[in-house]
mmCIF file of N, CA and C in Angstrom:
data_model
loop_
_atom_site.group_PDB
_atom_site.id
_atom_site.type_symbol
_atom_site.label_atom_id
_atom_site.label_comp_id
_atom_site.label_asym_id
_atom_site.label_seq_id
_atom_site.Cartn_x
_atom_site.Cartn_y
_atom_site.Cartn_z
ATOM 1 N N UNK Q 1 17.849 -15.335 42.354
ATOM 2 C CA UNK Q 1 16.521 -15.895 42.380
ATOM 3 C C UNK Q 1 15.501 -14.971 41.707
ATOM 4 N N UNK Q 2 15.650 -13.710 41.644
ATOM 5 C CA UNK Q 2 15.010 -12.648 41.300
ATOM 6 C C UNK Q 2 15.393 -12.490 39.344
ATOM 7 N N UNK Q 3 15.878 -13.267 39.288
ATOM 8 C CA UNK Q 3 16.693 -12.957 37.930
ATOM 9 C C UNK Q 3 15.377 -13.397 36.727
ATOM 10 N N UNK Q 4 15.085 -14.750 37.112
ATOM 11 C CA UNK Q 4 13.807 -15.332 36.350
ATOM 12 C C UNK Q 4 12.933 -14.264 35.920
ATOM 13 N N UNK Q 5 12.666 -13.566 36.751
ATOM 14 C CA UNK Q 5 11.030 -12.780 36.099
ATOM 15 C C UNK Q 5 11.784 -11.460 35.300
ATOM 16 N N UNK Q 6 12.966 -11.331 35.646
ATOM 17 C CA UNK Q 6 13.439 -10.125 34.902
ATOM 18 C C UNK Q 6 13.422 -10.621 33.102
ATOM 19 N N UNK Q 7 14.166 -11.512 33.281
ATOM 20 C CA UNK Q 7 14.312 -12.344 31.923
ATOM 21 C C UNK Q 7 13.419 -12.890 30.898
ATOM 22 N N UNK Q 8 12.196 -13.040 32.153
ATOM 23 C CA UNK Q 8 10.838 -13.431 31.112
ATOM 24 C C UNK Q 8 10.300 -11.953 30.466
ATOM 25 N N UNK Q 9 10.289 -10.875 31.577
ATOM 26 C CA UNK Q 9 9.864 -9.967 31.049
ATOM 27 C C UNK Q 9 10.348 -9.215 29.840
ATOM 28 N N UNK Q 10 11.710 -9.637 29.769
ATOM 29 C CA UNK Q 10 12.566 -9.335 28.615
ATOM 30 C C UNK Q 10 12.370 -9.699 27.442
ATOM 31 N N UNK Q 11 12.267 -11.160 27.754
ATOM 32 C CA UNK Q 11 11.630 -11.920 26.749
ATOM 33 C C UNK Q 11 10.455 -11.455 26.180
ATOM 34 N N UNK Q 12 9.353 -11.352 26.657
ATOM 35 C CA UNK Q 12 7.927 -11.121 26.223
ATOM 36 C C UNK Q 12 8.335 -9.567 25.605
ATOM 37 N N UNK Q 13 8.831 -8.790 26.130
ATOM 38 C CA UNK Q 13 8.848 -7.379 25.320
ATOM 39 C C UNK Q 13 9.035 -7.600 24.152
ATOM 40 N N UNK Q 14 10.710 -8.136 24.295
ATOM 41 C CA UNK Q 14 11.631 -8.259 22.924
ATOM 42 C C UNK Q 14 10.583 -9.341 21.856
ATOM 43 N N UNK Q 15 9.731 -10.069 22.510
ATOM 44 C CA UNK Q 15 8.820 -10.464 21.309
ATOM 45 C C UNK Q 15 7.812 -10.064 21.003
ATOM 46 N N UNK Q 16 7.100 -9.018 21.583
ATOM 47 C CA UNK Q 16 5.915 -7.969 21.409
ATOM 48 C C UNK Q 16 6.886 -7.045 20.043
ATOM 49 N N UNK Q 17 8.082 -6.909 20.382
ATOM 50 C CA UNK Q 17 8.826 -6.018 19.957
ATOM 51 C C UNK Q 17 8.674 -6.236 17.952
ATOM 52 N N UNK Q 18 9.481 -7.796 18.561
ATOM 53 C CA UNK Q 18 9.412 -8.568 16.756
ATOM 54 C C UNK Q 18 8.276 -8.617 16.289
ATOM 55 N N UNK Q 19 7.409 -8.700 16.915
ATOM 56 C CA UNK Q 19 5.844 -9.198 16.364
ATOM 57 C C UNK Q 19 5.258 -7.761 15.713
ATOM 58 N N UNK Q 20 5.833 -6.580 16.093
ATOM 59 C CA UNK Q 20 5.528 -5.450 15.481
ATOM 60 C C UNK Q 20 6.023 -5.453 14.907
ATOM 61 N N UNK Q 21 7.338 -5.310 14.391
ATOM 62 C CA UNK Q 21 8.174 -5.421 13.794
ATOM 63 C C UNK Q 21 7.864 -6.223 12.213
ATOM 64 N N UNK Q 22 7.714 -7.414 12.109
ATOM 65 C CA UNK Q 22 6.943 -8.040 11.267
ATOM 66 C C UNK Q 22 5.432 -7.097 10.778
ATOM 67 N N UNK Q 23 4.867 -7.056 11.695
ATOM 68 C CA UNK Q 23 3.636 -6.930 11.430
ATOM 69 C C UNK Q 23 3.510 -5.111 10.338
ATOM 70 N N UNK Q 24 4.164 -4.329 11.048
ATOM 71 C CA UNK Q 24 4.725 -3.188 10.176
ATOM 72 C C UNK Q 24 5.260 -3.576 9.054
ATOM 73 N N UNK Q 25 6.213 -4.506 8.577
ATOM 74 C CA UNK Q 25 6.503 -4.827 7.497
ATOM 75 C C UNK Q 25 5.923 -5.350 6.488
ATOM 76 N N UNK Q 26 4.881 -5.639 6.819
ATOM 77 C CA UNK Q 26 3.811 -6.476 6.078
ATOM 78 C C UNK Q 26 2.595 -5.190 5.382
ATOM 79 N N UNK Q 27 2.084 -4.229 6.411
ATOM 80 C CA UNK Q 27 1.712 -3.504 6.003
ATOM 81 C C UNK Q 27 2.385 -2.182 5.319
ATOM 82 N N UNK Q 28 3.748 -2.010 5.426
ATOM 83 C CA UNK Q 28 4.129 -1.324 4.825
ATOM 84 C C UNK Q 28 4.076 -1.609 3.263
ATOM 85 N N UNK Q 29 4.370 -2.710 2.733
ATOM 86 C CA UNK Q 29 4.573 -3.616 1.572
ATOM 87 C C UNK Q 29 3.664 -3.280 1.079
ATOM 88 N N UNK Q 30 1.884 -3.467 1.708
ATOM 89 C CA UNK Q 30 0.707 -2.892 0.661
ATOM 90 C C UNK Q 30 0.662 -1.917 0.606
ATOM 91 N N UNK Q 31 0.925 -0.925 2.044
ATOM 92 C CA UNK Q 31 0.482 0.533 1.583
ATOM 93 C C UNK Q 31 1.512 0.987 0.728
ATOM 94 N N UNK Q 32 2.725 0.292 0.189
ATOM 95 C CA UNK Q 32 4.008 1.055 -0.666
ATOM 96 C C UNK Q 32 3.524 0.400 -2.383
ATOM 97 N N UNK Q 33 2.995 -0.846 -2.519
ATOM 98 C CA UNK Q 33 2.232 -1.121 -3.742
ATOM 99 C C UNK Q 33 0.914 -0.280 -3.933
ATOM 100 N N UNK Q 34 0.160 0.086 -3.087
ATOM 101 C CA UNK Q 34 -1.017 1.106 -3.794
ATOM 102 C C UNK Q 34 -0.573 2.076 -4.059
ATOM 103 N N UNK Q 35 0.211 2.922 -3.346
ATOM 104 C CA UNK Q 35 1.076 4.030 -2.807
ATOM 105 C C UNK Q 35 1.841 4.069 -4.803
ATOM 106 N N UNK Q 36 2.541 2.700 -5.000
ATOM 107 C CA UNK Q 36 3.069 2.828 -6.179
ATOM 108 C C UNK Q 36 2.198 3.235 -7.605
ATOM 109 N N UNK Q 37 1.065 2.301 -7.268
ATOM 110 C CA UNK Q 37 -0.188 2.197 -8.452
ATOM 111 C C UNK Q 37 -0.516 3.640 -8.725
ATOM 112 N N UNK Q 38 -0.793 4.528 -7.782
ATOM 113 C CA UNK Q 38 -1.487 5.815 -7.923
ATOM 114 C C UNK Q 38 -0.512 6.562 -8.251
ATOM 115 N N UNK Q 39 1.115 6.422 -7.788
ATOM 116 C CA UNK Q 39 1.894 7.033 -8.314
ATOM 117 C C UNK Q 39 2.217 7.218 -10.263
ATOM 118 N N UNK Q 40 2.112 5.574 -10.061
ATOM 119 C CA UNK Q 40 2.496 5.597 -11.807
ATOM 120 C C UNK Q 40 1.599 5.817 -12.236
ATOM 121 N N UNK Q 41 0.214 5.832 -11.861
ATOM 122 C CA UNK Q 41 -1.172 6.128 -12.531
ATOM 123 C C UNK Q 41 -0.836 7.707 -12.872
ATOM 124 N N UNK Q 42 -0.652 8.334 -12.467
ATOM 125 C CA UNK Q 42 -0.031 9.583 -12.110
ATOM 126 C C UNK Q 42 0.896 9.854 -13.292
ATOM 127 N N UNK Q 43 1.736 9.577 -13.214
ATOM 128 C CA UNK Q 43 2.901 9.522 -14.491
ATOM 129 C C UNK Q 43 2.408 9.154 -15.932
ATOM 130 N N UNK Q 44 1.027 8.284 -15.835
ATOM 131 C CA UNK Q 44 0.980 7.721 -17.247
ATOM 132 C C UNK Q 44 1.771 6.635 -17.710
ATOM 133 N N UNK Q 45 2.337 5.894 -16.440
ATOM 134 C CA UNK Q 45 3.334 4.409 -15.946
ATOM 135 C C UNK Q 45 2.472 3.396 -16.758
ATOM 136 N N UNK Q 46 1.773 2.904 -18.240
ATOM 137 C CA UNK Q 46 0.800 2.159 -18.193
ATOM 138 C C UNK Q 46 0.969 0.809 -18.003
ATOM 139 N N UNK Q 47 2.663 0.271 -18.226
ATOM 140 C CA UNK Q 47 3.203 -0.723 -18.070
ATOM 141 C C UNK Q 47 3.214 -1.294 -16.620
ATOM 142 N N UNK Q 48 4.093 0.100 -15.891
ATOM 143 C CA UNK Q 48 4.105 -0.084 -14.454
ATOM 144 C C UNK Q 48 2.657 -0.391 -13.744
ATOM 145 N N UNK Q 49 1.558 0.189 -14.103
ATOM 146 C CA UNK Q 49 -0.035 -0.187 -13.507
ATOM 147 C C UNK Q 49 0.176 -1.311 -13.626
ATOM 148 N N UNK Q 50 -0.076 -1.729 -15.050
ATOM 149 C CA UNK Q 50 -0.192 -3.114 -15.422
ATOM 150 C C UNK Q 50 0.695 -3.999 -14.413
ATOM 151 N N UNK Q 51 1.557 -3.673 -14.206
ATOM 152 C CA UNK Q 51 2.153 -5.072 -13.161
ATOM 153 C C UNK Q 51 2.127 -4.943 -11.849
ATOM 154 N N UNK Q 52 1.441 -3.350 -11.300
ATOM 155 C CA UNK Q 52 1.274 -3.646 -9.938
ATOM 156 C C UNK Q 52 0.223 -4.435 -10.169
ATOM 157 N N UNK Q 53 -1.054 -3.971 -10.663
ATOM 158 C CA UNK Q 53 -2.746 -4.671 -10.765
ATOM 159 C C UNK Q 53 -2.417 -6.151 -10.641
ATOM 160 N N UNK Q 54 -1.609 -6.883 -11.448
ATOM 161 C CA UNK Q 54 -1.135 -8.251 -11.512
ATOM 162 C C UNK Q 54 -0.506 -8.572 -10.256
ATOM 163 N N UNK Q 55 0.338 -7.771 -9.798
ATOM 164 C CA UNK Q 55 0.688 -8.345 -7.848
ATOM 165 C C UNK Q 55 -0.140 -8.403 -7.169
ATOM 166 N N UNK Q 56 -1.447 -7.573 -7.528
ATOM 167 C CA UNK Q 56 -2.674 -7.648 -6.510
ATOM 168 C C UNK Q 56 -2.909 -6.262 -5.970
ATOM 169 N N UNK Q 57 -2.331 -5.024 -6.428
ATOM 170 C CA UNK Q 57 -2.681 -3.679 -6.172
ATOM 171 C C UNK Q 57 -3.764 -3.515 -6.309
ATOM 172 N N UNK Q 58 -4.712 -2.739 -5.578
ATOM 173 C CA UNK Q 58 -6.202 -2.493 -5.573
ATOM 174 C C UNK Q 58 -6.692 -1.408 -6.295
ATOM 175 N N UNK Q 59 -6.760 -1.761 -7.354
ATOM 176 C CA UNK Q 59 -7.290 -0.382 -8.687
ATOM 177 C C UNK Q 59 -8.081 0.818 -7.563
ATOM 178 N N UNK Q 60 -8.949 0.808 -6.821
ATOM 179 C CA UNK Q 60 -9.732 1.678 -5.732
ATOM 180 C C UNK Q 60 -8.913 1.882 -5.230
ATOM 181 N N UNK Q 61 -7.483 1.778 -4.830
ATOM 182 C CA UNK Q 61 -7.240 2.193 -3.121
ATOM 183 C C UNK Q 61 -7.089 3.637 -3.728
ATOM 184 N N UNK Q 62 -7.312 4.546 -1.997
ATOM 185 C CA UNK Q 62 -7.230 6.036 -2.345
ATOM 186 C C UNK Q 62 -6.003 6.300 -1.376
ATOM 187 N N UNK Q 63 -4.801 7.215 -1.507
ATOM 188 C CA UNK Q 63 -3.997 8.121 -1.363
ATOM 189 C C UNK Q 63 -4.511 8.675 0.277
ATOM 190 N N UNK Q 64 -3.374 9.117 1.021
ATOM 191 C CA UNK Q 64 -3.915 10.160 2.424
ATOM 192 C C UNK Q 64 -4.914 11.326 1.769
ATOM 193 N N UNK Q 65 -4.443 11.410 0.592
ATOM 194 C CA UNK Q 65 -5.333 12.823 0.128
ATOM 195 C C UNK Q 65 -6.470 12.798 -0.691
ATOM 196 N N UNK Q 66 -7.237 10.853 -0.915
ATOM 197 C CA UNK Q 66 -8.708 11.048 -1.554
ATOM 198 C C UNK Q 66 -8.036 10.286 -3.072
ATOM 199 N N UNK Q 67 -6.903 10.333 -3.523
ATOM 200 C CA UNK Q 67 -6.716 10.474 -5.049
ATOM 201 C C UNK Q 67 -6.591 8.621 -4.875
ATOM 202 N N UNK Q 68 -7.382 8.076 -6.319
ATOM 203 C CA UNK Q 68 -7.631 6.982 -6.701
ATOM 204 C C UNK Q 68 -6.509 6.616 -8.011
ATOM 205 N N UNK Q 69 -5.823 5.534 -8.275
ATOM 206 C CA UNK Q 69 -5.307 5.672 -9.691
ATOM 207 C C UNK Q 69 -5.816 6.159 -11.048
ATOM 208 N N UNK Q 70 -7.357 5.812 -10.852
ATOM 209 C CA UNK Q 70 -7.950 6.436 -11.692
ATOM 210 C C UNK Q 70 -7.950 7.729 -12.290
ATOM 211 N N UNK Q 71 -8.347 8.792 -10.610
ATOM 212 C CA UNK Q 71 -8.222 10.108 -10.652
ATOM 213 C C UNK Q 71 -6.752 10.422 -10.956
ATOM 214 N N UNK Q 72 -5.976 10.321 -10.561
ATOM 215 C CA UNK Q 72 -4.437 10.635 -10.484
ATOM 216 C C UNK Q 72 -4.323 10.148 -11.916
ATOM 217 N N UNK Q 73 -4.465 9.332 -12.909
ATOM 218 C CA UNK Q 73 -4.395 9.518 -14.451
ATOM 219 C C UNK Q 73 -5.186 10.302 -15.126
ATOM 220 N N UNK Q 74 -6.342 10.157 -15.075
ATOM 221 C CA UNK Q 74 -7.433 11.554 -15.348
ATOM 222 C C UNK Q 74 -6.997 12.663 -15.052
ATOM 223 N N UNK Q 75 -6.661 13.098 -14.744
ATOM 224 C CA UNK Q 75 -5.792 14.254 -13.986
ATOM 225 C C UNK Q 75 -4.917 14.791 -14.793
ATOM 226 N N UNK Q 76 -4.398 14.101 -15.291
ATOM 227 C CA UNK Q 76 -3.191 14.122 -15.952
ATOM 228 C C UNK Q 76 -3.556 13.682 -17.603
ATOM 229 N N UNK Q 77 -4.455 13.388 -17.988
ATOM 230 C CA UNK Q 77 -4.826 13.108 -19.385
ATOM 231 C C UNK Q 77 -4.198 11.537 -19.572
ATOM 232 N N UNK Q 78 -3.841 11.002 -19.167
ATOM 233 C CA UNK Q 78 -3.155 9.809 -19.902
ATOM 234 C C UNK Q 78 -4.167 8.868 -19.403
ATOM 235 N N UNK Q 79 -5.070 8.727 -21.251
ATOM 236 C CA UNK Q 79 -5.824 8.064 -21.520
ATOM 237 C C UNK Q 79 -5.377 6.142 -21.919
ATOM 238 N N UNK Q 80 -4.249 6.112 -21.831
ATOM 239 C CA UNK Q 80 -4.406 4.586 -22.439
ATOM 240 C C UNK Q 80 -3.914 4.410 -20.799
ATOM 241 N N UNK Q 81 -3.763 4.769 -19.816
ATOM 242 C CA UNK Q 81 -3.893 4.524 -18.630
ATOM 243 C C UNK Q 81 -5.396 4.394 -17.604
ATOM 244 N N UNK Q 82 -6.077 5.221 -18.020
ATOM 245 C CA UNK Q 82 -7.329 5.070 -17.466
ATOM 246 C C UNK Q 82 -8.192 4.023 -18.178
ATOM 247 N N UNK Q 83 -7.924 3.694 -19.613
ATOM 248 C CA UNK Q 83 -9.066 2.681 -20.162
ATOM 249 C C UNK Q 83 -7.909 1.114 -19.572
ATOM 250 N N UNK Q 84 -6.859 1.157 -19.704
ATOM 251 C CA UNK Q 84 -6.465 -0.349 -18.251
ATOM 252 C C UNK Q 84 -7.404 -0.070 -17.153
ATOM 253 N N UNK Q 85 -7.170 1.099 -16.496
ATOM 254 C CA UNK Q 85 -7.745 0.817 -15.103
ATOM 255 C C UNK Q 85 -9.198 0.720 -15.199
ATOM 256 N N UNK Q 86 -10.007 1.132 -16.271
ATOM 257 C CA UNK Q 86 -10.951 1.086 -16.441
ATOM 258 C C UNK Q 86 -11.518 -0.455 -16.586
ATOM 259 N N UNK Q 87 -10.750 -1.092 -17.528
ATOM 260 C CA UNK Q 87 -11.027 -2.425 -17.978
ATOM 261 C C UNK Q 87 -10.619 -3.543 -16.476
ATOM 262 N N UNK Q 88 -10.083 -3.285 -15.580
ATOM 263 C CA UNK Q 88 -9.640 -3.990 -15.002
ATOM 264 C C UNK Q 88 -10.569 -3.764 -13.497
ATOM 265 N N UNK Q 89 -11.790 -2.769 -13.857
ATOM 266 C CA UNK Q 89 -12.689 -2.278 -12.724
ATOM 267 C C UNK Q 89 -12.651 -1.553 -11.791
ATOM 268 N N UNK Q 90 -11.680 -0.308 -12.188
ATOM 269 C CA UNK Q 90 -11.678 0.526 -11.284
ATOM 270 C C UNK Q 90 -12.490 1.956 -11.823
ATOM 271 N N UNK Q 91 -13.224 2.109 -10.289
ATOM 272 C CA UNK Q 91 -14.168 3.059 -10.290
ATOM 273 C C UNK Q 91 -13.682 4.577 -10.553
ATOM 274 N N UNK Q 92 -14.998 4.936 -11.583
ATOM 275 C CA UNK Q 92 -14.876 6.682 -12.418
ATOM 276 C C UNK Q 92 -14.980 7.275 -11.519
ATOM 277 N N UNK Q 93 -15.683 7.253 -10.551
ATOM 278 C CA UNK Q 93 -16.466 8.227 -9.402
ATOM 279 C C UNK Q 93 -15.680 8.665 -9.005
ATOM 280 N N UNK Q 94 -15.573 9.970 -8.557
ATOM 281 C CA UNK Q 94 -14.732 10.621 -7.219
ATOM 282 C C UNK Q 94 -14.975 10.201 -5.626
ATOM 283 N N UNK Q 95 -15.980 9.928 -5.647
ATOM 284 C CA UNK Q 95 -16.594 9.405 -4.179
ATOM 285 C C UNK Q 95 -15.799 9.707 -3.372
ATOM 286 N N UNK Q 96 -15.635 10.877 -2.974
ATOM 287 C CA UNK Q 96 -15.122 11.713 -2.173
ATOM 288 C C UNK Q 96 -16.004 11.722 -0.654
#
């Protein structure tokens, strides 16, 4: 008789459980596409920019450490990378 509430409670965890579960996966996905953008911005990737920006990568997003795709190509000199990100509206500023 006691068995019912054990089982619901099981239930409700194990779906608190999935619902994170999902929900982590979802945000992992964007923070691993900006995460990518600033990387190849970085490299001088100008192809690779180009097709995150087109999935919907956010020319602005900044890095744990401040760095923008922008900065992270500036950085690095690779100019036919910064005039894409430039043209496509991402900000010069450091705005730190």
């Amino acid at each position: 008789m006691n068995t019912y509430p054990i089982i619901f409670r099981k239930i409700i965890v194990l779906s608190f459980f999935a619902l994170g579960l999902l929900l982590s996966a979802c945000a992992t996905t964007h923070v691993t596409k900006e995460f990518d953008l600033i990387r190849a911005a970085e490299k001088g990737e100008t192809t690779r920019v180009i097709t995150l920006v087109k999935a919907g990568a956010n020319v602005n997003a900044r890095d744990g450490e401040g760095w923008t795709p922008y900065l992270a190509a500036a950085s690095n000199g690779h100019m036919e990378t910064m005039h894409f990100l430039e043209s496509v509206g991402a900000a010069k500023d450091v705005g730190f």
